[in-house]
mmCIF file of C-alpha atoms in Angstrom:
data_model
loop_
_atom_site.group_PDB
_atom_site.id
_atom_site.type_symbol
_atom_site.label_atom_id
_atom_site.label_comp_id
_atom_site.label_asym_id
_atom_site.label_seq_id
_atom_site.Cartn_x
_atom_site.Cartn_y
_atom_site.Cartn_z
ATOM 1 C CA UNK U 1 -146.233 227.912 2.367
ATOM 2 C CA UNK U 2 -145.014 228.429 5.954
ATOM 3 C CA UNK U 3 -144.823 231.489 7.789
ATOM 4 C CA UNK U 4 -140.751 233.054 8.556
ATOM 5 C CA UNK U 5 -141.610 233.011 11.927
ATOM 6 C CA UNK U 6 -142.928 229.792 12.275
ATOM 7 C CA UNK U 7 -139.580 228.738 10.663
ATOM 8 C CA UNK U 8 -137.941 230.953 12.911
ATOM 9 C CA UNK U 9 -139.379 229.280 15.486
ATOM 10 C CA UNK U 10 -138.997 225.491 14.508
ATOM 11 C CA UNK U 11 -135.184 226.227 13.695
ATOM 12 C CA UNK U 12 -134.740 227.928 17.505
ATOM 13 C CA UNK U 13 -136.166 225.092 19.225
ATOM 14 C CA UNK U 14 -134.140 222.714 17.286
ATOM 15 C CA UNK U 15 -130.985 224.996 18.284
ATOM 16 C CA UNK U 16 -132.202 224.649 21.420
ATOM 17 C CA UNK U 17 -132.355 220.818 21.399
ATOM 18 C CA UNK U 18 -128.976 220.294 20.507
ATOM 19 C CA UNK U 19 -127.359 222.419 22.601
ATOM 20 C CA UNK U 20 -129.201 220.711 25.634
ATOM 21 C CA UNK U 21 -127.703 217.366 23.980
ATOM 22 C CA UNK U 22 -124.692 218.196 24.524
ATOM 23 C CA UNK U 23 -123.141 217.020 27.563
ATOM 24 C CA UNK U 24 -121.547 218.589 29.843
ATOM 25 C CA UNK U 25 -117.515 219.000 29.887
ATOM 26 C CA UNK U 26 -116.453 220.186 33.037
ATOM 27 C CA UNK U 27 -113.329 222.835 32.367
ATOM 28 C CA UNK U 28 -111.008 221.058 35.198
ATOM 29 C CA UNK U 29 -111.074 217.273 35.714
ATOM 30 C CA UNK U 30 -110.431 216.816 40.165
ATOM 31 C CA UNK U 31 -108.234 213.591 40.070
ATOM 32 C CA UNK U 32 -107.852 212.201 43.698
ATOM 33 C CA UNK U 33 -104.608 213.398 43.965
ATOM 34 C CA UNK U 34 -105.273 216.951 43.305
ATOM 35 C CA UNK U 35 -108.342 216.209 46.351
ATOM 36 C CA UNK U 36 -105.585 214.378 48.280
ATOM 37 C CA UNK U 37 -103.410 217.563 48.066
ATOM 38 C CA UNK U 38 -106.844 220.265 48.418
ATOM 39 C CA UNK U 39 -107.293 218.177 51.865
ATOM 40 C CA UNK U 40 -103.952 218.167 52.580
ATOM 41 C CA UNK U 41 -103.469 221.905 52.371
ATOM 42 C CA UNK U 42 -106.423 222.467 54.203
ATOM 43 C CA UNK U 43 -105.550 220.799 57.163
ATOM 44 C CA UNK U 44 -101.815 222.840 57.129
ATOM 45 C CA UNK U 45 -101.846 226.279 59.233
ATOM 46 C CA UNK U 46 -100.831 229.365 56.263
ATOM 47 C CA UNK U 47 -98.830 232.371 57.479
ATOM 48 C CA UNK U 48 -99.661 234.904 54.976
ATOM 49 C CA UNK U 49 -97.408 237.201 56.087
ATOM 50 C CA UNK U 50 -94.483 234.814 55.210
ATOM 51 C CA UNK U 51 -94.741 235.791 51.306
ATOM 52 C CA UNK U 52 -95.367 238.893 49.141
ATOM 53 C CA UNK U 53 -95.721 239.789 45.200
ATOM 54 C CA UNK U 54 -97.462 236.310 45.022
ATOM 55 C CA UNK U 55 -98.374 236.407 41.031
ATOM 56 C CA UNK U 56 -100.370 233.427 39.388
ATOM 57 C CA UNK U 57 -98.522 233.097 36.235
ATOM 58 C CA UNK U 58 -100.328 230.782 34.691
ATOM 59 C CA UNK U 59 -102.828 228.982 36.951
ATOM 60 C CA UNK U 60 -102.559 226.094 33.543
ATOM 61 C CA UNK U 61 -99.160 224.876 34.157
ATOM 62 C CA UNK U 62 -98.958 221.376 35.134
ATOM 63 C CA UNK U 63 -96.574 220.897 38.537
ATOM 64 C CA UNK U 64 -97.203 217.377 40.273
ATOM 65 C CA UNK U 65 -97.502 217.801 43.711
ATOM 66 C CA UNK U 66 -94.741 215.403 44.646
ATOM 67 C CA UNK U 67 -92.651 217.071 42.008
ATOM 68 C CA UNK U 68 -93.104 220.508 43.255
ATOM 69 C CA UNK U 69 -92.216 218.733 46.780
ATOM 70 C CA UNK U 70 -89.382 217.611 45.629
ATOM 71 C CA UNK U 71 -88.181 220.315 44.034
ATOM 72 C CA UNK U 72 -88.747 222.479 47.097
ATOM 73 C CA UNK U 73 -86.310 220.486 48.941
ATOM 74 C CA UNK U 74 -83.870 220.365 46.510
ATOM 75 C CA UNK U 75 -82.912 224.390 46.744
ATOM 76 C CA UNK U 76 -79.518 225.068 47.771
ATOM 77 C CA UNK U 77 -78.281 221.702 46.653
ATOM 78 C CA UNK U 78 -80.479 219.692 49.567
ATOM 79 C CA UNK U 79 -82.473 220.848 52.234
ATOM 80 C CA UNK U 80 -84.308 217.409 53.042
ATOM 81 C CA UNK U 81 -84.234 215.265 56.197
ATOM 82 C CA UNK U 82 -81.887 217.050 59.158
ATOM 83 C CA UNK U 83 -80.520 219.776 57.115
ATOM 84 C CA UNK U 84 -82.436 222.924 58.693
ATOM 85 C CA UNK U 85 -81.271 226.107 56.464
ATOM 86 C CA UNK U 86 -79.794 226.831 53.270
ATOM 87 C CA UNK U 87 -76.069 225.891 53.179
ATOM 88 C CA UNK U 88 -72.965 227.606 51.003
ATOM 89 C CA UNK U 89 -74.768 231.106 51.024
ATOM 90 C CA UNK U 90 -75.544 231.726 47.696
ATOM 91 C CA UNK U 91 -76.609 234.405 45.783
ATOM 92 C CA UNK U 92 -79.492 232.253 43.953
ATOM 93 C CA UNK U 93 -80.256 228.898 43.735
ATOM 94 C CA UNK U 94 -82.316 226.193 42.083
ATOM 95 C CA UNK U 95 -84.739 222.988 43.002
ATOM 96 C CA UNK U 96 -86.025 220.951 40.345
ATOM 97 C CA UNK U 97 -87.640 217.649 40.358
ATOM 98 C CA UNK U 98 -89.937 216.113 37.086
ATOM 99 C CA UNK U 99 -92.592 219.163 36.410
ATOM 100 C CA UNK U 100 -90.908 221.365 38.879
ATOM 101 C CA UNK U 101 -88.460 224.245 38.583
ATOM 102 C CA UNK U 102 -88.178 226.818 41.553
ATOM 103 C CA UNK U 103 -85.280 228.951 41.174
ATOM 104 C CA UNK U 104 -84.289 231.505 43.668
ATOM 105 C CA UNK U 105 -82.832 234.781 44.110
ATOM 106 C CA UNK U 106 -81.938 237.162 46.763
ATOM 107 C CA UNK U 107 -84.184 240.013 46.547
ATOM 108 C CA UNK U 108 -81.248 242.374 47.698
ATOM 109 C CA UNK U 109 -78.467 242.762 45.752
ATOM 110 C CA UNK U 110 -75.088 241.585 47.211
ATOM 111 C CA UNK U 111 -77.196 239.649 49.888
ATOM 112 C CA UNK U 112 -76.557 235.796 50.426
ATOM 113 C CA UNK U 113 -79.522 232.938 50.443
ATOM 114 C CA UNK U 114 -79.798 231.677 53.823
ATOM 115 C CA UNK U 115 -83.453 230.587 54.658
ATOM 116 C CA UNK U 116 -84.232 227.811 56.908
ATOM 117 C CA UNK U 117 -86.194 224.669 55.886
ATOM 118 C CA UNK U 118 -89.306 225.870 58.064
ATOM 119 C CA UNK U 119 -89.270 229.482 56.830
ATOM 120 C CA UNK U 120 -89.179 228.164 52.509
ATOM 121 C CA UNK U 121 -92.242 225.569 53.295
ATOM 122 C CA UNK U 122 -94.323 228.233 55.290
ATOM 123 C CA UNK U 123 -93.746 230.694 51.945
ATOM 124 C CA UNK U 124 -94.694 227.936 49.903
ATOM 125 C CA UNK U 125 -97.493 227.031 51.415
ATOM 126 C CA UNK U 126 -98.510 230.918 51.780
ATOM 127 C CA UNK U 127 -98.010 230.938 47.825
ATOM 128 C CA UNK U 128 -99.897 228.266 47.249
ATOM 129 C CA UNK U 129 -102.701 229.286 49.532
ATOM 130 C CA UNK U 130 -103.319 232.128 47.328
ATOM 131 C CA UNK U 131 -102.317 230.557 43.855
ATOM 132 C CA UNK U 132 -103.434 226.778 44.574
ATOM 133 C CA UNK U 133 -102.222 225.697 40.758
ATOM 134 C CA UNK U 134 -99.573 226.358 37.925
ATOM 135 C CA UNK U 135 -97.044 228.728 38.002
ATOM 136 C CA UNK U 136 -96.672 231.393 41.017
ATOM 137 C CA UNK U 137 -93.421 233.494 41.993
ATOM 138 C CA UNK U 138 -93.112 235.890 44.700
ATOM 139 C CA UNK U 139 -91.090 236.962 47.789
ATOM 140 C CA UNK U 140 -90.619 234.852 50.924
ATOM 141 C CA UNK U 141 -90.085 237.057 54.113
ATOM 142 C CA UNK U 142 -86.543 236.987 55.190
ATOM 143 C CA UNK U 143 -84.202 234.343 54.678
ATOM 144 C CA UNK U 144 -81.497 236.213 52.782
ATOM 145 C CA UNK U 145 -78.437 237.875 54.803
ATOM 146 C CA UNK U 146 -79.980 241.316 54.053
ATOM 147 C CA UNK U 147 -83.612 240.780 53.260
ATOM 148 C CA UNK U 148 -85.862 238.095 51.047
ATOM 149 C CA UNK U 149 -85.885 235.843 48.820
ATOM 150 C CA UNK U 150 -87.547 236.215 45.314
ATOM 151 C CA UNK U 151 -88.748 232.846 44.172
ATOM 152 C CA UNK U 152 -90.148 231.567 41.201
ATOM 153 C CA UNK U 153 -92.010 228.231 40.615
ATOM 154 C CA UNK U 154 -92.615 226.678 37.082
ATOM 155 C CA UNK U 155 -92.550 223.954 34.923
ATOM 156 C CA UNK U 156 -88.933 223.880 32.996
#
């Protein structure tokens, strides 16, 4: 007859065994684009003062980089290439672009959107410095007529 400890024992180790079979899953898979953009970011100066209320919403979310690029100059119906600000001053406005959706909002109410091209990609990058993934909103400094601009970044 055998002893409950020594089946205690035999049934632990073999526990044991098969959890140290088990291989390894990391929880997030690095692609070389996601090291492409950690590099990337790295090498880019970060104002932190140029956002505020930066919240990770969910830190899961799936933007593409290029989408979320993209997007970002797609606010206020085109900010790419020479265009320098915001044009039409409106009250809120949109970007969106594959797995990208920013949509923005002047923080004060009444106020107009009228942030320069230099001004949304140092908030962005401020965002992103603190929320490097998923979903993030907060509050770029300045760029409305009277005040900031609340801004929200997801996946539509």
């Amino acid at each position: 007859m055998v002893s409950s400890s020594l089946l205690q024992a035999v049934l632990l180790m073999a526990g044991c065994a098969t959890t140290l079979a088990t291989p390894f899953v990391p929880r997030y898979a690095l692609t070389q684009e996601h090291l492409e953009v950690l590099a990337m970011r790295a090498s880019t100066s970060v104002d932190p003062n140029a956002v505020s209320n930066t919240q990770c919403i969910d830190p899961n979310v799936n933007i593409d980089f290029h989408d979320q690029n993209v997007a970002e100059l797609g606010i206020c119906g085109g900010i790419a290439g020479s265009i320098t600000k915001c044009g039409g001053a409106p009250q809120s406005t949109t970007g969106k672009s594959g797995t990208a959706l920013f949509t923005l909002n002047a923080a004060t109410s009444g106020a107009t959107i009228n942030i320069s091209k230099g001004r949304w990609e140092g908030c962005i990058r401020a965002a992103r410095a603190v929320c490097p993934t998923g979903s993030v909103s907060g509050t770029c400094t300045g760029g409305a007529s009277t005040g900031n601009v609340d801004f929200t970044l997801d996946n539509p």
